[in-house]
Amino acid sequence: MPAYIRDRSLRLAVLAMTPAAAALVLAGCSSTAGPPAGSSTTTTKSSATSATTSAGAAPTTGSSSASTTASLEIGNTMNYGSMGTTTTLDCASGKSLNVGGSDNTLTVTGTCETVTVTGANNKINFDKVNTRITVLGMDNTITYKDGAPKVDEIGSGNTINKGG
């Protein structure tokens, strides 16, 4: 099968799975939804006058408007969704990470196995990514210090670089 057909099939598959990933992230935002057994959900609201800390993350900072952050871990995959926050996340040793939202500045420590970023205007710095980085959306800036992941850029204006 020609490479361009496989790449197109992969893109279509990723685009088809994006709403499901977004639903998982946003499920943590519901005030009535409880996390599945063995997982955790944290909702953080922050403003210019107060900052709270979500489990496993540094205090969020951002604009004067309130932002909501949802963090949900299922198995070995962390799902993080937020708008306009600055925080540090830990991939530990080999977790996968899904990030949804926009205008976030994230520092991700540890080694991520795979990474999927959806949304716009996110600036994310990774210590290491092993297998794959998939970026959907627009104007995201992704930098990883170590690793040799396959990069799938689906969207426009995204920048994905290895650097320090």
PDB file of C-alpha atoms in Angstrom, residues 124-129 133 142-147 149 160-164:
ATOM      1  CA  ILE A 124       4.200  22.432  25.402  1.00  0.00           C
ATOM      2  CA  ASN A 125       7.739  21.402  26.340  1.00  0.00           C
ATOM      3  CA  PHE A 126       8.509  17.695  26.891  1.00  0.00           C
ATOM      4  CA  ASP A 127      11.540  16.095  28.496  1.00  0.00           C
ATOM      5  CA  LYS A 128      11.226  12.986  26.300  1.00  0.00           C
ATOM      6  CA  VAL A 129       8.726  11.373  23.923  1.00  0.00           C
ATOM      7  CA  ILE A 133       3.547  12.861  18.720  1.00  0.00           C
ATOM      8  CA  ILE A 142       5.605  21.494  20.688  1.00  0.00           C
ATOM      9  CA  THR A 143       9.222  20.979  21.752  1.00  0.00           C
ATOM     10  CA  TYR A 144      10.774  17.753  22.999  1.00  0.00           C
ATOM     11  CA  LYS A 145      14.312  17.462  24.384  1.00  0.00           C
ATOM     12  CA  ASP A 146      14.913  13.754  23.873  1.00  0.00           C
ATOM     13  CA  GLY A 147      13.527  10.781  21.966  1.00  0.00           C
ATOM     14  CA  PRO A 149       9.077   9.909  17.990  1.00  0.00           C
ATOM     15  CA  ILE A 160       7.025  20.545  16.348  1.00  0.00           C
ATOM     16  CA  ASN A 161      10.765  20.532  17.089  1.00  0.00           C
ATOM     17  CA  LYS A 162      13.399  18.556  18.860  1.00  0.00           C
ATOM     18  CA  GLY A 163      15.429  20.969  20.945  1.00  0.00           C
ATOM     19  CA  GLY A 164      16.177  22.063  24.419  1.00  0.00           C
TER      20      GLY A 164
END
